[in-house]
Coordinates of C-alpha atoms in Angstrom, one line a residue:
X1 CA -23.4 18.4 -13.2
X2 CA -25.9 17.1 -10.7
X3 CA -25.0 15.4 -7.4
X4 CA -25.6 11.8 -8.6
X5 CA -23.2 12.3 -11.6
X6 CA -20.7 13.9 -9.3
X7 CA -20.9 11.0 -6.9
X8 CA -20.4 8.5 -9.8
X9 CA -17.3 10.3 -10.9
X10 CA -16.0 10.5 -7.3
X11 CA -16.6 6.7 -6.9
X12 CA -14.7 6.1 -10.1
X13 CA -11.8 8.2 -9.0
X14 CA -11.7 6.5 -5.6
X15 CA -11.8 3.0 -7.3
X16 CA -8.9 3.9 -9.6
X17 CA -7.1 5.5 -6.6
X18 CA -7.5 2.2 -4.6
X19 CA -6.1 0.2 -7.5
X20 CA -3.1 2.6 -7.9
X21 CA -2.3 2.6 -4.2
X22 CA -2.6 -1.2 -4.0
X23 CA 0.0 -1.6 -6.7
X24 CA 2.2 1.2 -5.3
X25 CA 2.0 -0.4 -1.8
X26 CA 3.2 -3.7 -3.2
X27 CA 6.1 -2.1 -5.2
X28 CA 7.5 -0.2 -2.2
X29 CA 9.6 -1.6 0.6
X30 CA 13.2 -2.4 1.4
X31 CA 13.5 -3.7 -2.2
X32 CA 11.7 -1.8 -4.9
X33 CA 9.8 -3.9 -7.4
X34 CA 8.7 -2.9 -10.9
X35 CA 5.1 -2.9 -12.1
X36 CA 5.9 -5.7 -14.7
X37 CA 7.3 -7.9 -12.0
X38 CA 4.2 -7.4 -9.9
X39 CA 2.0 -8.4 -12.8
X40 CA 4.1 -11.4 -13.6
X41 CA 4.0 -12.6 -10.0
X42 CA 0.2 -12.9 -10.2
X43 CA 0.5 -15.5 -13.0
X44 CA 3.6 -17.4 -11.8
X45 CA 3.3 -20.8 -10.2
X46 CA 4.9 -21.4 -6.8
X47 CA 7.6 -23.7 -8.5
X48 CA 9.0 -21.0 -10.8
X49 CA 9.0 -17.9 -8.5
X50 CA 12.0 -15.5 -8.5
X51 CA 13.0 -13.9 -5.2
X52 CA 11.0 -10.8 -5.9
X53 CA 7.9 -12.7 -7.0
X54 CA 8.2 -14.8 -3.8
X55 CA 8.3 -11.6 -1.7
X56 CA 5.2 -10.3 -3.5
X57 CA 3.1 -13.5 -3.2
X58 CA 4.1 -14.4 0.4
X59 CA 4.6 -11.0 2.1
X60 CA 3.6 -7.9 0.2
X61 CA 0.3 -9.1 -1.4
X62 CA -1.1 -10.4 1.9
X63 CA 0.0 -7.2 3.7
X64 CA -1.7 -5.0 1.1
X65 CA -4.9 -7.0 1.3
X66 CA -4.8 -6.8 5.1
X67 CA -4.4 -3.0 4.8
X68 CA -7.6 -2.8 2.7
X69 CA -9.5 -5.0 5.1
X70 CA -8.3 -3.0 8.2
X71 CA -8.9 0.4 6.7
X72 CA -12.3 -0.3 5.2
X73 CA -13.5 -2.4 8.3
X74 CA -12.5 0.2 10.8
X75 CA -14.0 3.0 8.7
X76 CA -17.3 1.2 8.4
X77 CA -17.3 0.4 12.1
X78 CA -16.8 4.1 12.9
X79 CA -19.6 5.1 10.6
X80 CA -22.0 2.6 12.2
X81 CA -21.1 3.8 15.8
X82 CA -21.3 7.5 14.9
X83 CA -24.8 7.1 13.4
X84 CA -26.1 4.7 16.1
X85 CA -25.0 7.1 19.0
X86 CA -25.4 10.3 16.9
X87 CA -21.9 11.2 18.3
X88 CA -19.1 12.5 16.0
X89 CA -16.5 11.3 18.5
X90 CA -17.8 7.7 18.5
X91 CA -15.6 5.0 16.9
X92 CA -15.1 1.2 17.0
X93 CA -13.6 1.5 20.5
X94 CA -16.8 2.9 22.2
X95 CA -18.4 -0.5 22.8
X96 CA -15.3 -1.8 24.6
X97 CA -14.7 -4.4 21.9
X98 CA -11.1 -3.3 21.2
X99 CA -10.4 -3.0 24.9
X100 CA -11.7 -6.6 25.4
X101 CA -9.3 -7.8 22.7
X102 CA -6.4 -6.0 24.3
X103 CA -7.3 -7.5 27.7
X104 CA -7.3 -11.0 26.1
X105 CA -3.8 -10.4 24.7
X106 CA -2.6 -8.9 28.0
X107 CA -3.8 -11.9 30.0
X108 CA -1.7 -14.1 27.6
X109 CA 1.4 -12.0 27.4
X110 CA 1.5 -10.3 30.8
X111 CA 0.0 -13.2 32.7
X112 CA 2.2 -15.8 31.1
X113 CA 4.6 -15.7 34.0
X114 CA 2.1 -17.6 36.0
X115 CA 2.8 -20.6 33.7
X116 CA 6.2 -22.1 33.3
X117 CA 8.4 -23.6 30.6
X118 CA 6.8 -25.0 27.5
X119 CA 3.2 -23.9 28.5
X120 CA 4.3 -20.3 28.7
X121 CA 6.0 -20.5 25.3
X122 CA 2.9 -22.1 23.8
X123 CA 0.6 -19.4 25.2
X124 CA 2.6 -16.6 23.6
X125 CA 2.5 -18.2 20.1
X126 CA 1.0 -16.3 17.2
X127 CA -2.3 -18.1 17.1
X128 CA -2.8 -17.9 20.9
X129 CA -2.7 -14.1 20.7
X130 CA -5.3 -14.1 17.9
X131 CA -7.6 -16.5 19.9
X132 CA -7.1 -14.5 23.1
X133 CA -8.0 -11.3 21.4
X134 CA -11.0 -12.9 19.7
X135 CA -12.3 -14.3 23.0
X136 CA -11.7 -11.0 24.8
X137 CA -13.7 -9.1 22.2
X138 CA -16.4 -11.7 22.1
X139 CA -16.8 -11.6 25.9
X140 CA -17.3 -7.9 25.9
X141 CA -19.7 -8.2 22.9
X142 CA -21.7 -10.7 24.9
X143 CA -22.0 -8.3 27.8
X144 CA -22.9 -5.4 25.6
X145 CA -25.6 -7.4 23.9
X146 CA -27.0 -8.5 27.3
X147 CA -27.1 -4.9 28.4
X148 CA -28.6 -3.6 25.2
X149 CA -31.5 -6.0 25.5
X150 CA -32.2 -4.6 29.0
X151 CA -32.1 -0.8 28.2
X152 CA -34.0 1.3 25.8
X153 CA -31.7 4.3 25.8
X154 CA -29.0 4.1 23.1
X155 CA -26.8 6.6 25.0
X156 CA -26.8 4.2 28.0
X157 CA -25.2 1.5 25.8
X158 CA -22.5 4.1 24.8
X159 CA -21.8 4.8 28.5
X160 CA -21.8 1.2 29.5
X161 CA -19.4 0.4 26.6
X162 CA -17.0 3.0 27.8
X163 CA -17.2 1.7 31.3
X164 CA -16.3 -1.8 30.0
X165 CA -13.4 -0.2 28.3
X166 CA -12.3 1.4 31.6
X167 CA -12.6 -1.9 33.5
X168 CA -10.5 -3.8 31.0
X169 CA -7.9 -1.0 30.9
X170 CA -7.6 -1.1 34.7
X171 CA -7.0 -4.9 34.6
X172 CA -4.3 -4.4 32.0
X173 CA -2.7 -1.8 34.3
X174 CA -2.6 -4.2 37.2
X175 CA -1.1 -6.9 35.0
X176 CA 1.5 -4.5 33.7
X177 CA 2.5 -3.5 37.2
X178 CA 3.4 -7.1 38.1
X179 CA 5.0 -8.0 34.7
X180 CA 8.6 -8.1 33.6
X181 CA 10.2 -5.5 31.3
X182 CA 10.4 -8.2 28.5
X183 CA 6.6 -8.9 28.8
X184 CA 5.8 -5.2 28.8
X185 CA 7.9 -4.7 25.7
X186 CA 6.1 -7.6 23.9
X187 CA 2.7 -6.2 24.8
X188 CA 3.7 -2.7 23.7
X189 CA 4.9 -4.0 20.4
X190 CA 1.6 -5.8 19.9
X191 CA -0.1 -2.4 20.7
X192 CA 1.8 -0.7 17.8
X193 CA -0.3 -2.7 15.4
X194 CA 1.0 -4.6 12.4
X195 CA -0.3 -5.4 8.9
X196 CA 2.5 -7.7 7.8
X197 CA 2.2 -10.6 10.2
X198 CA -0.5 -12.7 8.4
X199 CA 0.1 -15.6 6.1
X200 CA -2.5 -16.8 3.5
X201 CA -4.1 -19.3 5.9
X202 CA -4.7 -16.6 8.6
X203 CA -5.7 -14.1 5.9
X204 CA -8.5 -16.4 4.6
X205 CA -9.9 -16.8 8.1
X206 CA -9.7 -13.0 8.5
X207 CA -11.6 -12.4 5.2
X208 CA -14.3 -14.9 6.1
X209 CA -15.1 -13.2 9.4
X210 CA -14.7 -9.8 7.9
X211 CA -17.3 -10.8 5.2
X212 CA -19.9 -11.6 7.8
X213 CA -19.3 -8.2 9.4
X214 CA -19.6 -6.5 6.0
X215 CA -22.8 -8.4 5.3
X216 CA -24.4 -7.2 8.6
X217 CA -23.3 -3.7 7.8
X218 CA -25.1 -3.8 4.5
X219 CA -28.2 -5.2 6.2
X220 CA -28.2 -2.2 8.6
X221 CA -28.2 0.5 5.9
X222 CA -32.0 1.1 6.1
X223 CA -31.9 1.2 9.8
X224 CA -29.0 3.6 9.9
X225 CA -30.8 6.0 7.6
X226 CA -34.0 5.8 9.7
X227 CA -32.0 6.5 12.9
X228 CA -30.8 9.8 11.5
X229 CA -34.3 11.0 11.7
X230 CA -34.6 10.2 15.4
X231 CA -35.8 7.2 17.4
X232 CA -39.4 8.2 17.5
X233 CA -39.6 8.9 13.8
X234 CA -37.8 5.6 13.0
X235 CA -40.4 3.8 15.1
X236 CA -43.2 5.5 13.1
X237 CA -41.6 4.2 9.9
X238 CA -41.9 0.6 11.3
X239 CA -38.3 0.2 12.3
X240 CA -37.6 -2.3 15.1
X241 CA -35.1 -0.3 17.1
X242 CA -33.8 -3.3 19.2
X243 CA -33.3 -5.5 16.1
X244 CA -31.5 -2.7 14.2
X245 CA -29.4 -1.9 17.2
X246 CA -28.5 -5.5 17.6
X247 CA -27.5 -5.9 13.9
X248 CA -25.3 -2.7 14.0
X249 CA -23.6 -3.9 17.2
X250 CA -22.9 -7.3 15.7
X251 CA -21.5 -5.8 12.5
X252 CA -19.2 -3.4 14.4
X253 CA -18.1 -6.2 16.8
X254 CA -17.2 -8.6 14.0
X255 CA -15.3 -6.0 12.1
X256 CA -13.5 -4.2 14.9
X257 CA -12.9 -7.3 17.0
X258 CA -11.5 -9.4 14.1
X259 CA -9.2 -6.5 13.0
X260 CA -7.9 -6.0 16.5
X261 CA -7.3 -9.8 16.9
X262 CA -5.4 -10.1 13.6
X263 CA -3.7 -6.7 13.2
X264 CA -3.7 -5.2 16.7
X265 CA -5.3 -1.9 17.8
X266 CA -5.2 0.6 15.0
X267 CA -5.9 4.2 15.9
X268 CA -7.5 7.1 14.0
X269 CA -9.1 5.3 11.1
X270 CA -12.4 4.4 12.6
X271 CA -12.9 7.9 14.0
X272 CA -11.7 10.0 11.1
X273 CA -12.7 8.2 7.9
X274 CA -16.4 8.7 8.3
X275 CA -15.8 12.5 8.7
X276 CA -13.6 12.6 5.7
X277 CA -16.2 10.8 3.7
X278 CA -19.0 13.1 4.7
X279 CA -16.9 16.1 3.8
X280 CA -16.3 14.6 0.3
X281 CA -19.8 13.4 -0.5
X282 CA -21.9 16.0 1.3
X283 CA -24.6 13.4 2.2
X284 CA -25.9 11.4 5.1
X285 CA -27.3 8.6 3.0
X286 CA -25.6 5.4 4.1
X287 CA -26.2 3.8 0.7
X288 CA -23.6 6.2 -0.5
X289 CA -21.5 6.6 2.7
X290 CA -20.9 2.9 3.3
X291 CA -19.2 2.0 0.0
X292 CA -17.4 5.4 0.1
X293 CA -16.1 4.7 3.5
X294 CA -14.9 1.3 2.3
X295 CA -12.9 2.9 -0.5
X296 CA -11.5 5.9 1.4
X297 CA -10.6 3.8 4.5
X298 CA -8.7 1.3 2.3
X299 CA -6.9 4.0 0.4
X300 CA -5.8 5.9 3.5
X301 CA -4.6 2.7 5.2
X302 CA -2.6 1.7 2.1
X303 CA -1.0 5.2 2.1
X304 CA -0.2 5.0 5.8
X305 CA 1.4 1.5 5.3
X306 CA 3.4 2.7 2.4
X307 CA 4.8 5.5 4.6
X308 CA 5.4 3.2 7.6
X309 CA 7.5 0.7 5.7
X310 CA 10.0 3.4 4.8
X311 CA 10.8 2.7 1.1
X312 CA 14.4 1.7 0.4
X313 CA 15.0 1.1 4.1
X314 CA 15.2 -2.1 6.2
X315 CA 13.2 -0.4 9.0
X316 CA 9.5 0.1 9.3
X317 CA 7.6 2.4 11.6
X318 CA 4.6 1.4 13.8
X319 CA 1.5 1.7 11.7
X320 CA -0.4 3.2 14.7
X321 CA 1.9 6.2 14.8
X322 CA 1.6 6.8 11.1
X323 CA -2.3 6.6 11.0
X324 CA -2.5 9.3 13.8
X325 CA 0.4 11.6 12.6
X326 CA -0.7 11.4 8.9
X327 CA -4.5 11.5 9.4
X328 CA -5.3 13.7 12.4
X329 CA -4.0 17.0 11.0
X330 CA -6.0 16.4 7.8
X331 CA -9.2 15.8 9.7
X332 CA -8.6 18.9 11.9
X333 CA -8.0 21.0 8.7
X334 CA -11.1 19.7 7.0
X335 CA -13.3 20.3 10.1
X336 CA -12.0 23.8 10.6
X337 CA -12.5 24.6 6.9
X338 CA -16.1 23.2 6.9
X339 CA -16.9 24.4 10.4
X340 CA -19.6 21.7 10.7
X341 CA -20.1 17.9 10.4
X342 CA -22.9 16.4 8.4
X343 CA -25.2 14.0 10.3

């Protein structure tokens, strides 16, 4: 069997695995739901829903879709950053986008004591946190784009992005020092990440912005493959480095910034999924890697969420903890076994 046929069978297996994990994720929780009930709920009108069908349509289905968006989006963001910077440790966080979103939320939650009464309550509403995270990530993105237009060295952008992250982290530390225990607890809970807080209206907005990020990611495939050969060789092929770099940064920012705004900061996925994908497909061609990362990231996030919600229990664990505990040992084992990473 040649490599192309092997890849086709692998993609088929991953697609079936995604469908299976999607249904399994919906069925598991404090109340187990049968496969037939899940199927029935897809065709039931809102006026004739049973309790289980209501749970599926208004809680578990949005959560499962959110898991797919988060896992695939962070995986693709990590792939773009690792290729752009030619650094296996790069992830969605290296541009400071996630830190900017965290700073926006910190200013609302930890800085809300500056405001009193009704205004403070309004500022810590659900939508205000999303807007604050989006504005924070957009501000950092704007700064990164301005810097990227001034410098030629890609590694300089990486260092500057990390410095932006350090600056935002220091501001959050200062805000934390002057905040109350209740405010700190609320900010920590946001930092745990959550997939189950979105209703359909919020999810539609999430999907729209995510789609733009995915579109720009697809546009960048040719540039990503050229960058693997080196900047000078990419130029000789007629690649506009500044334009390609701009598209890659925009795609990463839309995906990572939106995910952080709606689901909180999610660890591990953006860093590890590209490595897992390269180990499985043994290629550096982004025409293969990008859809593969989409599928594997979505599957891994659904698995992590299924574990986090503790089936048959009223409790759920922080998704951030599960993504790291479940995923990091697997990546370490794979990298030790292979002894190299494909770029």
